[in-house]
Amino acid sequence: MVSGDKIVIVGAGPAGMEAAITLVKAGLRPTVIDANARSGGQIYRRPPADHRRSYKDIYGADAAKARYLHDAFDAIRKRIDYRPDTRVWAADKATLFLDSPEGPLALPYDKLILCTGATDRLFPILGWEAPGCYSLGGAQIALKSQALALGDPIGFVGAGPLLWLVAWQHLKAGSEVAGVWCTAPLKNLFVALPWLAARPGLALRGLGQIFALWRAGVPIKYGGRPLAVTADAEGHVSGFQWSNGVKSSQTPLRALALGWHLRSEAQLPHLLSVPKAQGQNRPMVDGLGRSPTRGLYLAGDGLEIMGADAARIAGRMAAVALLRDTGCRQTFVNKLKLVSDRIKHARMRVFSSGLARSFPPPEAETFLALPETTVVCRCENVRLAAVRAAAENWKCKDINRIKALTRTGMGRCQGRYCSATLMAIVAAETDLPISDIPEYRAQAPIYPLEIPNKQR
Amino acid sequence: MSPKPRAKRLSETNRAIVSLQIDNVPVEALAGDTLLTAILLSTGQTGRDAFNQTRQAGFCLMGACQSCWVWSAAGQRFRACDTPVQQGLQIYTDGERLGW
């Protein structure tokens, strides 16, 4: 019944770990590729072995989930081929190309589950290229895995559940929080309540974080616009300017973390020619995460930003789809579990749409109000004036044209941190919905590779 | 002279001390720190922005933005955010200037 297919899971966050656990239960031995040194992904990232904080200290309300996943994954370690510190830099229909501690490797596969996760979705602020600006995810990683506040005090700007969570985690850990600036108006939160009610416990937890920050006296602002990050004589972040539409304020701080929710890391499905879903900026899959390409499955935030709980379910569902396609028969209990997973996942999608309504990205007017000298592409130092000129003069409807003309997205991050901005600018210039604007085309290597020079 | 560090340890201070050199400056870090943590708590800056010649200090901390590259004396490149400190390690933050 169990075939000799070579099964590879890319990613060891909640989706990848659950997919691996499900496949091992069915008697298979998948290979799991993890870019990190330890499994857990970003949300359940494990600190180095030398750390002594408790699960409760690190993961808060998610402590039990983190511990369950870590333990369950550790329990199957001998029954999988786990490859930490290994990155997939290219893929074709039968091979993954790896940058591993042993050097470059070509790994053949028959079936592939992509659980590549997400990075922060960022938009520019004047001066955000200064040292001392970080992504929200980065600030959270510093806290979780290094017990470090990136600035003392540190401020948080953006919109999304992560904004409040990370600010609250800093408060709990004893860091001074200079302020939280949410670009979405407060009323959005109430308008979205019918959708957020799909997961009342989680919605209340989020509101509780906002309340706790407010009660601790942390300055909180809604519905305004970031004006600038200011820097000291050494060029390092020293303050943040904000406008509520009527008047502006200046807050001194020593680090600023930014983020407007997350964006999927979708380079591998692009390289593998998975078509785009109709009217959406994500790869096409069926209800279980099966792509139109035979033997290719997607799960978790790398497919659709729905958070860790949904990623775990998606990981299980993708594994079930793979098992079905391999001819593994499902027991009655497994079938029941799948029905329950599908219902839960659908409910979580309603909640996610509520979050999207609560915390939309900045509106077109925000971009039109940015100073022309604002750096849009941090890596290549491309400023807004150049991007706007390319969009207007060349009638670019595609951010790939702007890339060719201005060098945005050609630097070290390979467009991860400017693509959302460029898509928003092109959408504003062309009056098209953002879902109609294509992402940067993925190019291998999808991470910069170091070619070792043996002569040195 | 190094400027006063902007980052701050919040806990986990009871770990073994690891000595290393950053741009020839002796630095003490703790076992389990990343190179970026060691840098942010001492010299405070990673490589130079190629355009503005301003220093950088990391950004995403998850190996995606690639703005925290550092180099070994032999010219091998690391991301400071996902490379752990090691006793006796010598790293350089200004690879371009050194000709790499």
Coordinates of C-alpha atoms in Angstrom, one line a residue, chain A residues 47 143 313 338 377 438:
Chain A
P47 CA 15.4 29.5 21.6
L143 CA 12.5 38.6 22.0
I313 CA -4.8 22.0 9.9
L338 CA -10.7 15.4 8.0
C377 CA 13.6 49.4 -2.1
P438 CA 1.3 40.2 -10.5

